[in-house]
Structures are given as structure tokens and as C-alpha cells.
Short mmCIF file of C-alpha atoms in Angstrom, two decimals:
data_model
loop_
_atom_site.label_atom_id
_atom_site.label_comp_id
_atom_site.label_asym_id
_atom_site.label_seq_id
_atom_site.Cartn_x
_atom_site.Cartn_y
_atom_site.Cartn_z
CA UNK A 181 115.04 15.02 -74.56
CA UNK A 182 115.59 11.70 -76.35
CA UNK A 183 114.92 8.08 -75.47
CA UNK A 184 118.27 7.38 -73.92
CA UNK A 185 119.06 10.67 -72.18
CA UNK A 186 115.91 11.73 -70.33
CA UNK A 187 115.64 15.16 -68.83
CA UNK A 188 113.54 16.39 -65.91
CA UNK A 189 109.78 16.62 -65.97
CA UNK A 190 108.46 20.16 -66.36
CA UNK A 191 107.79 21.91 -63.03
CA UNK A 192 104.10 22.31 -63.85
CA UNK A 193 103.82 18.52 -64.28
CA UNK A 194 105.49 17.79 -60.96
CA UNK A 195 103.25 20.41 -59.34
CA UNK A 196 100.03 18.64 -60.30
CA UNK A 197 98.06 17.51 -57.24
CA UNK A 198 97.07 14.19 -58.81
CA UNK A 199 100.68 13.33 -59.62
CA UNK A 200 101.87 14.40 -56.16
CA UNK A 201 99.25 12.17 -54.58
CA UNK A 202 100.11 9.18 -56.78
CA UNK A 203 103.84 9.53 -56.05
CA UNK A 204 103.31 9.95 -52.29
CA UNK A 205 101.23 6.77 -52.24
CA UNK A 206 103.69 4.90 -54.50
CA UNK A 207 100.85 4.37 -56.96
CA UNK A 208 103.14 4.19 -59.97
CA UNK A 209 100.40 2.90 -62.25
CA UNK A 210 98.65 6.25 -61.89
CA UNK A 211 101.93 8.20 -61.80
CA UNK A 212 103.22 6.73 -65.07
CA UNK A 213 99.85 7.32 -66.75
CA UNK A 214 99.89 10.97 -65.66
CA UNK A 215 103.51 11.38 -66.76
CA UNK A 216 102.58 9.97 -70.19
CA UNK A 217 99.60 12.29 -70.47
CA UNK A 218 100.98 15.53 -69.11
CA UNK A 219 104.75 15.05 -69.40
CA UNK A 220 104.76 13.87 -72.99
CA UNK A 221 106.85 10.78 -72.25
CA UNK A 222 106.18 7.51 -74.02
CA UNK A 223 106.37 4.16 -72.26
CA UNK A 224 109.72 3.56 -73.95
CA UNK A 225 111.11 6.85 -72.66
CA UNK A 226 109.87 6.13 -69.13
CA UNK A 227 111.43 2.68 -69.30
CA UNK A 228 114.76 4.05 -70.54
CA UNK A 229 114.82 6.77 -67.89
CA UNK A 230 114.07 4.37 -65.05
CA UNK A 231 116.29 1.52 -66.30
CA UNK A 232 113.23 -0.71 -66.74
CA UNK A 233 112.05 -2.72 -69.71
CA UNK A 234 109.09 -1.36 -71.69
CA UNK A 235 107.23 -4.54 -70.79
CA UNK A 236 107.79 -3.88 -67.08
CA UNK A 237 106.45 -0.33 -67.44
CA UNK A 238 103.42 -1.72 -69.29
CA UNK A 239 102.62 -4.18 -66.49
CA UNK A 240 102.97 -1.41 -63.90
CA UNK A 241 100.63 0.93 -65.78
CA UNK A 242 98.07 -1.85 -66.27
CA UNK A 243 98.10 -2.60 -62.54
CA UNK A 244 99.41 -6.14 -63.02
CA UNK A 245 102.55 -5.36 -61.01
CA UNK A 246 103.15 -2.98 -58.12
CA UNK A 247 106.43 -1.21 -57.38
CA UNK A 248 107.61 -2.07 -53.87
CA UNK A 249 111.35 -2.41 -54.48
CA UNK A 250 113.44 0.32 -52.89
CA UNK A 251 115.92 -0.01 -55.75
CA UNK A 252 113.27 0.56 -58.43
CA UNK A 253 111.77 3.56 -56.59
CA UNK A 254 115.24 5.14 -56.50
CA UNK A 255 115.68 4.54 -60.24
CA UNK A 256 112.30 6.11 -60.98
CA UNK A 257 113.09 9.18 -58.88
CA UNK A 258 116.56 9.62 -60.35
CA UNK A 259 115.66 8.83 -63.96
CA UNK A 260 112.66 11.17 -64.09
CA UNK A 261 114.24 13.77 -61.78
CA UNK A 262 111.47 13.47 -59.20
CA UNK A 263 112.59 15.05 -55.90
CA UNK A 264 113.17 12.45 -53.23
CA UNK A 265 110.65 13.99 -50.83
CA UNK A 266 107.84 13.32 -53.32
CA UNK A 267 108.36 9.55 -53.11
CA UNK A 268 109.48 9.27 -49.48
CA UNK A 269 113.24 9.28 -50.11
CA UNK A 270 116.01 11.50 -48.84
CA UNK A 271 117.05 14.36 -51.12
CA UNK A 272 118.65 12.82 -54.18
CA UNK A 273 122.34 13.59 -54.96
CA UNK A 274 121.37 15.66 -58.02
CA UNK A 275 118.90 17.92 -56.20
CA UNK A 276 120.06 21.51 -56.05
CA UNK A 277 122.34 20.97 -59.05
CA UNK A 278 121.65 22.29 -62.55
CA UNK A 279 119.79 19.75 -64.69
CA UNK A 280 121.49 18.57 -67.80
CA UNK A 281 121.79 15.56 -70.05
CA UNK A 282 125.19 14.67 -68.70
CA UNK A 283 124.42 14.51 -64.99
CA UNK A 284 124.06 10.78 -64.35
CA UNK A 285 122.91 9.40 -61.03
CA UNK A 286 125.79 7.97 -59.00
CA UNK A 287 125.59 4.16 -59.08
CA UNK A 288 125.93 4.09 -55.29
CA UNK A 289 122.36 5.28 -54.88
CA UNK A 290 120.79 2.74 -57.17
CA UNK A 291 120.75 -0.51 -55.30
CA UNK A 292 120.37 -1.98 -51.85
CA UNK A 293 122.46 -4.97 -52.79
CA UNK A 294 124.67 -4.58 -55.82
CA UNK A 295 126.29 -1.19 -55.25
CA UNK A 296 129.95 -0.97 -54.26
CA UNK A 297 130.67 -1.63 -50.60
CA UNK A 298 131.86 1.92 -49.92
CA UNK A 299 131.12 3.90 -46.78
CA UNK A 300 129.30 6.61 -48.72
CA UNK A 301 127.09 3.98 -50.37
CA UNK A 302 126.07 2.62 -46.98
CA UNK A 303 125.26 6.08 -45.61
CA UNK A 304 123.13 6.98 -48.66
CA UNK A 305 121.35 3.65 -48.41
CA UNK A 306 120.55 4.22 -44.71
CA UNK A 307 119.25 7.74 -45.34
CA UNK A 308 117.03 6.66 -48.23
CA UNK A 309 115.72 3.51 -46.57
CA UNK A 310 114.83 5.17 -43.28
CA UNK A 311 113.31 8.24 -44.92
CA UNK A 312 111.07 6.03 -47.04
CA UNK A 313 110.09 3.94 -44.03
CA UNK A 314 109.27 6.89 -41.79
CA UNK A 315 106.84 8.45 -44.27
CA UNK A 316 105.18 5.19 -45.33
CA UNK A 317 101.39 5.47 -45.15
CA UNK A 318 98.85 2.67 -44.83
CA UNK A 319 98.48 2.09 -48.55
CA UNK A 320 102.24 1.96 -49.06
CA UNK A 321 102.56 -0.40 -46.08
CA UNK A 322 99.92 -2.68 -47.56
CA UNK A 323 101.82 -2.83 -50.85
CA UNK A 324 105.07 -3.44 -48.96
CA UNK A 325 103.53 -6.55 -47.39
CA UNK A 326 103.44 -8.07 -50.86
CA UNK A 327 107.13 -7.41 -51.52
CA UNK A 328 109.12 -10.62 -51.91
CA UNK A 329 112.60 -10.96 -50.47
CA UNK A 330 115.46 -11.78 -52.82
CA UNK A 331 116.77 -15.33 -52.93
CA UNK A 332 119.16 -17.46 -54.94
CA UNK A 333 121.89 -15.84 -57.02
CA UNK A 334 120.20 -12.42 -56.91
CA UNK A 335 120.78 -12.36 -53.16
CA UNK A 336 123.98 -14.36 -52.75
CA UNK A 337 125.95 -12.62 -55.50
CA UNK A 338 125.16 -9.23 -53.97
CA UNK A 339 126.87 -10.26 -50.73
CA UNK A 340 130.31 -11.02 -52.11
CA UNK A 341 131.54 -7.63 -50.88
CA UNK A 342 131.25 -8.97 -47.33
CA UNK A 343 134.35 -11.10 -47.97
CA UNK A 344 136.45 -8.12 -49.04
CA UNK A 345 138.63 -6.27 -46.57
CA UNK A 346 136.77 -3.31 -45.04
CA UNK A 347 137.65 -0.03 -46.76
CA UNK A 348 140.28 2.03 -45.01
CA UNK A 349 138.86 5.03 -43.16
CA UNK A 350 139.78 8.37 -44.62
CA UNK A 351 142.60 9.98 -42.71
CA UNK A 352 142.44 13.55 -41.44
CA UNK A 353 138.75 14.02 -42.15
CA UNK A 354 138.64 16.88 -39.69
CA UNK A 355 137.31 17.37 -36.22
CA UNK A 356 134.24 15.30 -35.38
CA UNK A 357 130.89 16.95 -34.85
CA UNK A 358 130.25 14.46 -32.04
CA UNK A 359 132.53 12.64 -29.61
CA UNK A 360 132.99 9.14 -28.28
CA UNK A 361 130.61 9.77 -25.40
CA UNK A 362 127.77 10.55 -27.81
CA UNK A 363 128.58 7.40 -29.79
CA UNK A 364 128.40 5.34 -26.62
CA UNK A 365 125.04 6.92 -25.74
CA UNK A 366 123.74 5.96 -29.18
CA UNK A 367 125.08 2.44 -28.66
CA UNK A 368 123.30 2.23 -25.29
CA UNK A 369 120.05 3.22 -26.99
CA UNK A 370 120.61 0.53 -29.62
CA UNK A 371 121.11 -2.05 -26.86
CA UNK A 372 117.90 -0.95 -25.14
CA UNK A 373 115.90 -1.30 -28.35
CA UNK A 374 117.39 -4.73 -28.98
CA UNK A 375 116.54 -5.89 -25.45
CA UNK A 376 112.97 -4.69 -25.88
CA UNK A 377 112.57 -6.54 -29.17
CA UNK A 378 114.10 -9.74 -27.76
CA UNK A 379 111.65 -9.68 -24.88
CA UNK A 380 108.42 -8.66 -26.59
CA UNK A 381 108.87 -8.72 -30.37
CA UNK A 382 106.13 -7.55 -32.69
CA UNK A 383 107.78 -4.42 -34.06
CA UNK A 384 106.16 -2.20 -31.43
CA UNK A 385 108.99 0.36 -31.49
CA UNK A 386 109.88 0.07 -35.14
CA UNK A 387 109.48 3.77 -35.92
CA UNK A 388 111.65 4.73 -32.95
CA UNK A 389 114.43 2.42 -34.13
CA UNK A 390 114.19 3.70 -37.71
CA UNK A 391 114.25 7.31 -36.49
CA UNK A 392 117.40 6.63 -34.46
CA UNK A 393 118.95 4.92 -37.48
CA UNK A 394 118.16 7.97 -39.59
CA UNK A 395 119.91 10.18 -37.02
CA UNK A 396 123.03 8.01 -37.09
CA UNK A 397 123.08 8.26 -40.89
CA UNK A 398 122.91 12.04 -40.51
CA UNK A 399 125.96 12.03 -38.23
CA UNK A 400 127.86 9.93 -40.77
CA UNK A 401 127.12 12.45 -43.49
CA UNK A 402 129.15 14.97 -41.47
CA UNK A 403 132.91 14.89 -41.10
CA UNK A 404 133.99 12.55 -38.31
CA UNK A 405 137.28 11.28 -37.01
CA UNK A 406 137.97 7.68 -38.15
CA UNK A 407 137.40 6.17 -34.69
CA UNK A 408 134.10 8.02 -34.25
CA UNK A 409 133.04 7.07 -37.76
CA UNK A 410 133.77 3.41 -37.06
CA UNK A 411 131.73 3.56 -33.86
CA UNK A 412 128.80 5.14 -35.68
CA UNK A 413 128.85 2.45 -38.36
CA UNK A 414 128.72 -0.20 -35.65
CA UNK A 415 125.73 1.50 -34.05
CA UNK A 416 124.11 1.67 -37.48
CA UNK A 417 124.67 -2.07 -37.87
CA UNK A 418 123.05 -2.86 -34.49
CA UNK A 419 120.05 -0.64 -35.20
CA UNK A 420 119.72 -2.04 -38.72
CA UNK A 421 119.64 -5.57 -37.36
CA UNK A 422 116.92 -4.66 -34.87
CA UNK A 423 114.91 -2.84 -37.55
CA UNK A 424 115.16 -5.98 -39.69
CA UNK A 425 113.73 -8.27 -36.99
CA UNK A 426 110.96 -5.76 -36.24
CA UNK A 427 110.02 -5.53 -39.92
CA UNK A 428 110.07 -9.33 -40.06
CA UNK A 429 107.69 -9.53 -37.09
CA UNK A 430 105.36 -7.12 -38.92
CA UNK A 431 105.29 -9.31 -42.05
CA UNK A 432 107.40 -6.91 -44.14
CA UNK A 433 109.81 -9.49 -45.51
CA UNK A 434 111.36 -7.41 -48.30
CA UNK A 435 111.80 -4.48 -45.94
CA UNK A 436 113.38 -6.79 -43.37
CA UNK A 437 115.85 -8.00 -45.97
CA UNK A 438 116.71 -4.41 -46.93
CA UNK A 439 117.54 -3.66 -43.29
CA UNK A 440 119.57 -6.86 -43.00
CA UNK A 441 121.57 -5.80 -46.07
CA UNK A 442 122.10 -2.36 -44.55
CA UNK A 443 123.20 -3.88 -41.24
CA UNK A 444 125.68 -6.15 -43.03
CA UNK A 445 127.16 -3.25 -45.00
CA UNK A 446 127.40 -1.13 -41.85
CA UNK A 447 129.08 -3.95 -39.93
CA UNK A 448 131.56 -4.30 -42.79
CA UNK A 449 132.27 -0.55 -42.80
CA UNK A 450 132.65 -0.60 -39.01
CA UNK A 451 135.03 -3.56 -39.06
CA UNK A 452 132.66 -5.69 -36.94
CA UNK A 453 132.91 -9.10 -38.59
CA UNK A 454 131.35 -10.85 -35.59
CA UNK A 455 128.14 -8.85 -35.84
CA UNK A 456 128.14 -9.26 -39.60
CA UNK A 457 128.07 -13.03 -39.06
CA UNK A 458 125.09 -12.51 -36.75
CA UNK A 459 123.31 -10.54 -39.48
CA UNK A 460 123.94 -13.28 -42.04
CA UNK A 461 122.49 -15.77 -39.57
CA UNK A 462 119.33 -13.66 -39.48
CA UNK A 463 119.22 -13.64 -43.26
CA UNK A 464 119.64 -17.43 -43.25
CA UNK A 465 116.67 -17.69 -40.89
CA UNK A 466 114.62 -15.64 -43.34
CA UNK A 467 115.52 -18.03 -46.16
CA UNK A 468 114.55 -21.01 -44.02
CA UNK A 469 111.10 -19.56 -43.45
CA UNK A 470 110.83 -19.19 -47.22
CA UNK A 471 111.70 -22.86 -47.72
CA UNK A 472 115.10 -22.02 -49.21
CA UNK A 473 117.41 -24.24 -47.08
CA UNK A 474 120.19 -24.31 -49.67
CA UNK A 475 120.30 -20.51 -49.72
CA UNK A 476 120.38 -20.58 -45.91
CA UNK A 477 123.37 -22.93 -45.96
CA UNK A 478 125.20 -20.63 -48.37
CA UNK A 479 124.56 -17.67 -46.08
CA UNK A 480 125.86 -19.59 -43.05
CA UNK A 481 129.01 -20.55 -44.94
CA UNK A 482 129.45 -16.93 -46.00
CA UNK A 483 129.17 -15.90 -42.35
CA UNK A 484 131.67 -18.51 -41.23
CA UNK A 485 134.16 -17.57 -43.94
CA UNK A 486 133.82 -13.83 -43.45
CA UNK A 487 134.02 -13.86 -39.65
CA UNK A 488 136.91 -16.33 -39.35
CA UNK A 489 138.81 -15.63 -36.11
CA UNK A 490 136.41 -12.86 -35.11
CA UNK A 491 133.68 -15.41 -34.40
CA UNK A 492 133.57 -16.38 -30.74
CA UNK A 493 132.56 -19.91 -29.70
CA UNK A 494 129.06 -18.60 -28.96
CA UNK A 495 128.73 -17.18 -32.47
CA UNK A 496 130.08 -20.38 -34.01
CA UNK A 497 127.53 -22.34 -32.00
CA UNK A 498 124.68 -20.15 -33.19
CA UNK A 499 125.81 -20.54 -36.81
CA UNK A 500 125.89 -24.31 -36.41
CA UNK A 501 122.25 -24.21 -35.26
CA UNK A 502 121.32 -22.37 -38.48
CA UNK A 503 123.22 -25.04 -40.38
CA UNK A 504 121.34 -27.75 -38.47
CA UNK A 505 118.03 -26.02 -39.22
CA UNK A 506 118.77 -26.13 -42.94
CA UNK A 507 119.61 -29.84 -42.76
CA UNK A 508 116.39 -30.49 -40.85
CA UNK A 509 114.43 -28.71 -43.59
CA UNK A 510 116.13 -30.96 -46.14
CA UNK A 511 115.22 -34.07 -44.12
CA UNK A 512 118.91 -34.86 -43.54
CA UNK A 513 118.66 -36.11 -39.97
CA UNK A 514 122.24 -37.38 -39.74
CA UNK A 515 123.66 -34.04 -40.87
CA UNK A 516 121.26 -32.31 -38.46
CA UNK A 517 122.63 -34.33 -35.52
CA UNK A 518 126.21 -33.62 -36.54
CA UNK A 519 125.66 -29.86 -36.78
CA UNK A 520 123.74 -29.87 -33.48
CA UNK A 521 126.58 -31.70 -31.75
CA UNK A 522 129.04 -29.14 -33.16
CA UNK A 523 126.82 -26.34 -31.82
CA UNK A 524 126.80 -27.88 -28.34
CA UNK A 525 130.57 -28.42 -28.42
CA UNK A 526 131.24 -24.81 -29.47
CA UNK A 527 128.91 -23.40 -26.79
CA UNK A 528 130.62 -25.48 -24.11
CA UNK A 529 133.87 -23.70 -25.02
CA UNK A 530 132.35 -20.23 -24.53
CA UNK A 531 133.98 -18.38 -21.66
CA UNK A 532 133.36 -14.98 -20.12
CA UNK A 533 130.97 -12.34 -21.39
CA UNK A 534 130.15 -11.97 -25.06
CA UNK A 535 128.87 -8.71 -26.58
CA UNK A 536 125.20 -8.11 -25.83
CA UNK A 537 124.22 -8.81 -29.43
CA UNK A 538 125.04 -12.54 -29.07
CA UNK A 539 124.81 -12.98 -25.29
CA UNK A 540 121.20 -14.14 -25.71
CA UNK A 541 122.46 -17.39 -27.24
CA UNK A 542 122.95 -19.64 -24.21
CA UNK A 543 122.16 -23.24 -23.29
CA UNK A 544 118.46 -22.42 -23.05
CA UNK A 545 118.44 -20.89 -26.53
CA UNK A 546 120.35 -23.85 -27.95
CA UNK A 547 117.88 -26.27 -26.36
CA UNK A 548 114.90 -24.26 -27.64
CA UNK A 549 116.23 -24.01 -31.20
CA UNK A 550 117.16 -27.71 -31.24
CA UNK A 551 113.74 -28.66 -29.89
CA UNK A 552 112.03 -26.52 -32.51
CA UNK A 553 113.90 -28.17 -35.35
CA UNK A 554 113.23 -31.64 -33.97
CA UNK A 555 109.58 -30.66 -33.82
CA UNK A 556 109.75 -29.71 -37.51
CA UNK A 557 110.99 -33.20 -38.32
CA UNK A 558 108.52 -34.79 -35.91
CA UNK A 559 105.62 -33.51 -38.00
CA UNK A 560 106.74 -35.97 -40.68
CA UNK A 561 108.07 -38.68 -38.35
CA UNK A 562 106.64 -38.23 -34.83
CA UNK A 563 107.79 -41.61 -33.57
CA UNK A 564 111.42 -40.80 -34.38
CA UNK A 565 111.65 -37.17 -33.23
CA UNK A 566 108.69 -36.01 -31.08
CA UNK A 567 110.01 -37.25 -27.72
CA UNK A 568 113.48 -35.74 -28.29
CA UNK A 569 111.86 -32.45 -29.33
CA UNK A 570 109.80 -32.36 -26.12
CA UNK A 571 112.87 -33.09 -24.00
CA UNK A 572 114.84 -30.22 -25.51
CA UNK A 573 111.94 -27.79 -25.22
CA UNK A 574 111.48 -28.72 -21.54
CA UNK A 575 115.17 -27.96 -20.97
CA UNK A 576 114.69 -24.54 -22.59
CA UNK A 577 111.63 -23.77 -20.46
CA UNK A 578 113.48 -24.73 -17.29
CA UNK A 579 116.44 -22.44 -17.95
CA UNK A 580 115.18 -19.41 -19.88
CA UNK A 581 115.44 -16.08 -18.08
CA UNK A 582 112.59 -13.71 -17.33
CA UNK A 583 113.54 -11.42 -20.22
CA UNK A 584 112.63 -14.02 -22.86
CA UNK A 585 108.84 -13.73 -22.66
CA UNK A 586 108.27 -14.34 -26.35
CA UNK A 587 110.58 -17.37 -26.52
CA UNK A 588 108.97 -18.80 -23.37
CA UNK A 589 105.52 -18.57 -24.96
CA UNK A 590 106.71 -20.20 -28.19
CA UNK A 591 108.31 -23.02 -26.20
CA UNK A 592 105.01 -23.73 -24.46
CA UNK A 593 103.19 -23.88 -27.80
CA UNK A 594 105.87 -26.18 -29.22
CA UNK A 595 105.75 -28.47 -26.21
CA UNK A 596 101.97 -28.79 -26.49
CA UNK A 597 102.35 -29.82 -30.13
CA UNK A 598 104.98 -32.39 -29.19
CA UNK A 599 102.59 -34.02 -26.74
CA UNK A 600 99.85 -34.01 -29.36
CA UNK A 601 102.16 -35.75 -31.84
CA UNK A 602 103.00 -38.34 -29.18
CA UNK A 603 99.30 -38.98 -28.63
CA UNK A 604 99.14 -37.30 -25.22
CA UNK A 605 96.20 -34.88 -25.44
CA UNK A 606 96.22 -34.12 -21.70
CA UNK A 607 99.14 -31.72 -22.10
CA UNK A 608 102.70 -31.56 -20.70
#
């Protein structure tokens, strides 16, 4: 075993209780120290095996940096030949195969963002991500809270595959294990989970959503007819989007971004450009909460370019509100008004029923989002924006349906703040 072609750890090392415990808890400071002591690997060899720099390994061992990245955990497992189950991943592609120096890990399993936009990549990503999530204990969850979402070029460059044409489904894959009725039942479950989250929020059914997502990934690992496969990828996209918002509500921002990336890849594989635009809008929202308005604008433009004719007027309206939000964060009030007017114009052109995943965006939602952004600007200039913010929020409160409990509560809080900024402490 040399520094550039690492082999597996000896079975007796992997069988140590202290190493098992450290790996299960994602305590890689302890795990690397034990691997150095009992496995005979230097820091340089560990770094080479895991595609890390020696300095990065040193900071991990010293406790200065924790490993929370899904990508890095995969590289550690694959480089050191640690079975996936020991670190909360699905079985790795090399498990069950003879070990040897020339059995490299497929690139598709190495990254949540930069891997090729192939169907198999998306399925492996879903299996690994959900498996890791389902077995996460309290200590791992605490560390995950500290994980920072990607931004800037590291995020935007990884999304270029969205603009490529979806890969052609394999012909004659064989008879499907499941039929269209089962796919529709899975889609109905995805809609139910989404409705629950829209109404209550808070990630209360996160594990149920992740479990269902794991099951869909399992179906996609089997042979399916192209039409069934496409339907399953669309269900995966819807569930991934819901898992992302639930993780977001729980404060797991890096995990939320991983699910957004999975949802976008699944929408791409399923040929659902409209939902992909919706996912990118969610990612833009995440950037806005991280004070990255320029990144948010880039994501909105990526959504608009990728969706093209697939975007209904309602989706275009929603994307314009994300654009307006970014301008508000930049203090560009004129650009904010222009984008808001474009959102209202697009929504006025919406006719008939849109898919459930965007049907929530109606006049009430537009008024609430506009009021919220005006409130953001009113905190710096209450005389200019507070009254307009209150007017829009009142419109949202008057027209929201009963299923929007969370939004209704947020509107009330926002309206109270508007009145405070206007000097009216008696309330609305």
C-alpha cells in the first residue's frame, strides 16, 4: 500500500469498537487518530486516500474542523474502504467486490454537485443522502447544524448541467417491477407531504419524507420501463424539494441544499423543467437568507433560462418575486418595483389549474411576498416603505386560504412590525 494507491484497512482495525463508534458518530477526529494508530496510515496516506490535503486532515484530527460534508464522507468511505453502513451511507459500489489497487471509486458517487448529470448518479446520490439522514443520531445532527451551504462559483458552476438536454432514457430496459398505478400512488403521497409542510412547516414529518424518498431510489435501482422511470424521477424531485424545505425549517442549511440539488437533478432526469425552476427558486431563497442576493439573481436567471417555454405564467410570476427580493436586498428600489410589476402582470395571465407544486402561488402569496420585501426595506426607510408593506400584507391576510396557517401567522407578525415602524403601537 503506497501513498497514492491506498488499500483497505485490515478487518481487525475496522472491527474495533472504538473505531466503529467514532465512524457511526461521524467523529472523524477520533476515527483518523485510531486509523493512524492501529491501521498504520500516516496523515499523508489518509489525505491521499480521501482526496484531502494533509493540512485538512491535520485540522480534522486536531478538532479544529468537523466533517459534515456528504461529499467528504463519501470520499473517506471510498478511499479507506470503509463499508457504507459504518458511516450511515448506502452500500458503496465496491462492496462485495475483490479489493485491489486498481478498483477506483466511480466519480458519480463522489459529489452532490459536480458529478455528471446521469440518471445513475442521481439514484446513487438519493440512496446515499437518505441513508445517511435516516441513521443520523443527535451528535451527528448537532454537527450538521454547523454545516454551511455552498455559495458563489462553488454552487453556481455545479448547476450548469441543468441547462443540458435531459439524458435519453435507456430503451428496452425490461419489464418494470412496478406499474403506473404505483407511481401515481407515490406521487399522491408526495403531494400529501407537501401539503402538510405548506400548512404547518417545521420539519415534523421529515423522516417520513426521507424514508419515502429512499424507497423511490430503490425502485429506480431496479429495471423500469422508460415511462415508469420518468415518473419515478419526478416523484423523487417532489419529495426532494419537500425534504429540502423541511431540513431548512430545522436549521440544517447544508442538508437542505443537498436535497435541493438532488431535487434539481431528479427533475432534470424526469424531464420536468417547470419543477426544476421551482427548485432553483427555493435555492435562491436560501441564498437570500444568507445575504447572497447576487447568487440568488444568478439562480433565478438559471431557472428562467432552463425552464423556457415550460414555465407557466404562475411560475414566471414566482421567479420575478425572487428577483424582486434580491433587488430589495441590494437596496435597488426601482428594480424591485419593476420586477414586482412583472410578477403581477405574469400572474394576471395565469389561466386554469397549475400543477399542485406551484398552485400555492396565488394573489395572496404574491401580496404576502411583496409585503415582506417592502417590510425589509422599511426597516431602513420606514417613511418610504412601511405603509405600502402594511397594505400588501393586509391584502394577503384577507385572501389566504385556511390551509396556509404558517403564512397567516407570519403575515400577522409582519403587519404588527409595519405598524410599529409607522409609530402605531396600538396594533393593526
